[in-house]
Amino acid sequence: MPKCMVCGRAFPEGQGIVLSRGDVYLSFHSSRCAAKFLRRLIMDSEDYECIEKQVKLLVKELEELLEKKTVMKKI
């Protein structure tokens, strides 16, 4: 059973949010815990410049997807 790294709650397999890449394994029992982690990650980063480029690219990509979605709904 995975355990939330923010609040410590255990949750059933297949529920919650689990991210794994390389040596990093992140598990959150809810979107609220994931948001707390992300907020602290960004606000507490000493070297924000190392992730700033990726954040800007992702924001741009998501804005473009939302724009396409909005155009498709209008038709």
XYZ file of N, CA, C and O in Angstrom:
300
model
N 0.839 -1.182 0.000
C 0.000 0.000 0.000
C 0.886 1.248 0.000
O 1.727 1.396 0.877
N 0.687 2.137 -0.981
C 1.464 3.392 -0.978
C 1.088 4.266 0.216
O -0.005 4.162 0.764
N 2.010 5.117 0.603
C 1.792 6.016 1.731
C 2.045 7.447 1.260
O 3.039 7.724 0.581
N 1.141 8.361 1.602
C 1.266 9.755 1.197
C 2.475 10.383 1.879
O 2.642 10.272 3.097
N 3.328 11.028 1.080
C 4.531 11.628 1.636
C 4.269 12.981 2.293
O 5.142 13.515 2.962
N 3.059 13.520 2.163
C 2.728 14.802 2.786
C 2.019 14.593 4.124
O 2.433 15.134 5.139
N 0.961 13.777 4.119
C 0.183 13.601 5.350
C 0.417 12.254 6.027
O 0.007 12.059 7.165
N 1.055 11.313 5.328
C 1.372 10.026 5.928
C 0.288 8.973 5.821
O 0.464 7.852 6.302
N -0.839 9.290 5.217
C -1.921 8.310 5.092
C -1.587 7.242 4.059
O -1.055 7.530 2.999
N -1.942 6.014 4.374
C -1.809 4.917 3.411
C -3.076 4.896 2.566
O -4.164 5.231 3.048
N -2.921 4.546 1.288
C -4.092 4.498 0.415
C -3.981 3.273 -0.488
O -2.884 2.818 -0.800
N -5.118 2.738 -0.925
C -5.127 1.525 -1.744
C -4.422 1.725 -3.080
O -4.436 2.816 -3.651
N -3.835 0.663 -3.573
C -3.191 0.667 -4.885
C -4.229 1.065 -5.936
O -5.355 0.615 -5.901
N -3.858 1.948 -6.855
C -4.780 2.393 -7.896
C -5.505 3.673 -7.554
O -6.198 4.236 -8.391
N -5.376 4.129 -6.322
C -5.974 5.396 -5.925
C -4.860 6.394 -5.640
O -3.688 6.053 -5.613
N -5.220 7.639 -5.418
C -4.228 8.656 -5.128
C -3.439 9.033 -6.368
O -3.810 8.715 -7.499
N -2.329 9.713 -6.161
C -1.460 10.161 -7.239
C -0.065 9.606 -6.969
O 0.513 9.896 -5.922
N 0.450 8.823 -7.891
C 1.781 8.235 -7.750
C 2.586 8.587 -8.992
O 2.162 8.310 -10.113
N 3.732 9.226 -8.788
C 4.620 9.601 -9.884
C 5.981 8.994 -9.627
O 6.504 9.074 -8.523
N 6.541 8.396 -10.668
C 7.847 7.782 -10.530
C 8.658 8.048 -11.788
O 8.179 7.821 -12.897
N 9.862 8.550 -11.583
C 10.772 8.769 -12.718
C 12.194 8.666 -12.200
O 12.600 9.421 -11.310
N 12.938 7.733 -12.756
C 14.303 7.521 -12.292
C 14.307 7.099 -10.833
O 13.595 6.179 -10.437
N 15.100 7.785 -10.025
C 15.191 7.471 -8.595
C 14.131 8.174 -7.756
O 14.068 7.983 -6.552
N 13.294 8.995 -8.385
C 12.298 9.775 -7.655
C 10.956 9.047 -7.652
O 10.439 8.662 -8.694
N 10.399 8.846 -6.466
C 9.092 8.221 -6.297
C 8.259 9.133 -5.409
O 8.617 9.381 -4.257
N 7.172 9.674 -5.955
C 6.300 10.576 -5.211
C 4.924 9.943 -5.095
O 4.365 9.475 -6.090
N 4.357 9.938 -3.894
C 3.026 9.382 -3.709
C 2.198 10.311 -2.822
O 2.655 10.776 -1.774
N 0.984 10.605 -3.287
C 0.070 11.500 -2.586
C -1.301 10.855 -2.541
O -1.768 10.325 -3.540
N -1.954 10.936 -1.388
C -3.261 10.284 -1.281
C -4.371 11.134 -1.893
O -5.446 10.629 -2.198
N -4.105 12.443 -2.121
C -5.133 13.307 -2.703
C -4.490 14.424 -3.518
O -3.299 14.707 -3.389
N -5.310 15.072 -4.311
C -4.815 16.196 -5.101
C -4.415 17.355 -4.190
O -3.511 18.132 -4.516
N -5.046 17.469 -3.041
C -4.693 18.532 -2.092
C -3.261 18.348 -1.567
O -2.500 19.311 -1.472
N -2.888 17.122 -1.265
C -1.524 16.846 -0.805
C -0.520 17.082 -1.937
O 0.565 17.612 -1.709
N -0.884 16.715 -3.165
C -0.006 16.950 -4.310
C 0.187 18.451 -4.518
O 1.300 18.905 -4.809
N -0.866 19.235 -4.361
C -0.771 20.691 -4.507
C 0.117 21.298 -3.422
O 0.906 22.208 -3.697
N 0.007 20.806 -2.196
C 0.871 21.290 -1.108
C 2.337 21.029 -1.427
O 3.200 21.882 -1.228
N 2.612 19.834 -1.930
C 3.985 19.477 -2.289
C 4.506 20.370 -3.411
O 5.610 20.901 -3.329
N 3.721 20.550 -4.454
C 4.135 21.376 -5.584
C 4.366 22.821 -5.148
O 5.345 23.452 -5.554
N 3.478 23.350 -4.325
C 3.623 24.718 -3.821
C 4.939 24.875 -3.062
O 5.700 25.814 -3.276
N 5.233 23.934 -2.183
C 6.480 24.005 -1.405
C 7.693 23.817 -2.291
O 8.720 24.463 -2.100
N 7.598 22.926 -3.280
C 8.701 22.693 -4.197
C 9.083 23.980 -4.920
O 10.254 24.340 -4.992
N 8.085 24.694 -5.420
C 8.356 25.925 -6.161
C 8.773 27.062 -5.235
O 9.750 27.765 -5.500
N 8.078 27.238 -4.138
C 8.354 28.373 -3.248
C 9.658 28.203 -2.466
O 10.340 29.187 -2.187
N 10.022 26.984 -2.138
C 11.225 26.751 -1.337
C 12.480 26.488 -2.170
O 13.560 26.332 -1.617
N 12.337 26.435 -3.493
C 13.498 26.173 -4.347
C 14.492 27.325 -4.255
O 14.138 28.470 -4.493
N 15.721 26.997 -3.908
C 16.761 28.016 -3.839
C 17.171 28.458 -5.234
O 17.513 29.610 -5.462
N 17.161 27.529 -6.190
C 17.580 27.820 -7.548
C 16.396 27.621 -8.488
O 16.322 26.634 -9.216
N 15.460 28.571 -8.472
C 14.254 28.469 -9.291
C 14.594 28.480 -10.783
O 13.875 27.903 -11.591
N 15.707 29.102 -11.146
C 16.086 29.207 -12.551
C 16.226 27.836 -13.215
O 16.017 27.699 -14.416
N 16.581 26.821 -12.426
C 16.770 25.490 -13.008
C 15.450 24.876 -13.484
O 15.455 24.043 -14.386
N 14.311 25.273 -12.920
C 13.026 24.739 -13.372
C 12.179 25.777 -14.097
O 11.169 25.432 -14.698
N 12.605 27.029 -14.084
C 11.817 28.113 -14.681
C 11.534 27.867 -16.168
O 10.407 28.041 -16.630
N 12.546 27.445 -16.927
C 12.377 27.209 -18.360
C 11.316 26.139 -18.606
O 10.429 26.303 -19.445
N 11.397 25.035 -17.875
C 10.437 23.948 -18.050
C 9.033 24.385 -17.644
O 8.053 24.030 -18.304
N 8.917 25.165 -16.578
C 7.610 25.656 -16.139
C 6.993 26.526 -17.226
O 5.813 26.374 -17.573
N 7.780 27.437 -17.803
C 7.267 28.320 -18.853
C 6.844 27.531 -20.087
O 5.803 27.828 -20.692
N 7.626 26.522 -20.479
C 7.266 25.691 -21.629
C 5.954 24.942 -21.382
O 5.094 24.863 -22.253
N 5.800 24.404 -20.186
C 4.589 23.664 -19.850
C 3.373 24.584 -19.819
O 2.303 24.230 -20.328
N 3.519 25.764 -19.249
C 2.414 26.728 -19.204
C 1.980 27.092 -20.624
O 0.786 27.111 -20.940
N 2.938 27.347 -21.495
C 2.636 27.693 -22.885
C 1.902 26.551 -23.578
O 0.898 26.759 -24.266
N 2.386 25.333 -23.382
C 1.762 24.160 -23.998
C 0.326 23.984 -23.518
O -0.584 23.729 -24.308
N 0.105 24.126 -22.215
C -1.245 23.967 -21.670
C -2.181 25.073 -22.140
O -3.363 24.822 -22.416
N -1.674 26.304 -22.256
C -2.493 27.407 -22.781
C -2.919 27.133 -24.214
O -4.060 27.386 -24.590
N -1.990 26.601 -25.032
C -2.310 26.274 -26.419
C -3.363 25.167 -26.495
O -4.281 25.228 -27.322
N -3.246 24.171 -25.633
C -4.241 23.095 -25.615
C -5.619 23.617 -25.226
O -6.629 23.227 -25.810
N -5.665 24.514 -24.230
C -6.946 25.101 -23.820
C -7.541 25.941 -24.937
O -8.759 25.931 -25.149
N -6.693 26.670 -25.658
C -7.165 27.489 -26.770
C -7.770 26.605 -27.860
O -8.842 26.901 -28.379
N -7.104 25.513 -28.202
C -7.622 24.583 -29.211
C -8.947 23.975 -28.757
O -9.878 23.819 -29.539
N -9.028 23.637 -27.489
C -10.240 23.037 -26.933
C -11.401 24.024 -27.020
O -12.515 23.662 -27.360
N -11.134 25.297 -26.715
C -12.165 26.326 -26.756
C -12.639 26.543 -28.185
O -13.839 26.666 -28.427
N -11.728 26.568 -29.139
C -12.097 26.750 -30.546
C -12.947 25.584 -31.025
O -13.942 25.778 -31.722
N -12.613 24.377 -30.628
C -13.375 23.196 -31.051
C -14.784 23.226 -30.485
O -15.727 22.818 -31.143
N -14.968 23.724 -29.266
C -16.293 23.770 -28.663
C -17.181 24.820 -29.338
O -18.388 24.651 -29.393
N -16.602 25.900 -29.840
C -17.383 26.963 -30.470
C -17.983 26.522 -31.800
O -18.995 27.021 -32.221
N -17.357 25.577 -32.463
C -17.803 25.158 -33.792
C -18.993 24.273 -33.726
O -19.621 23.786 -33.077
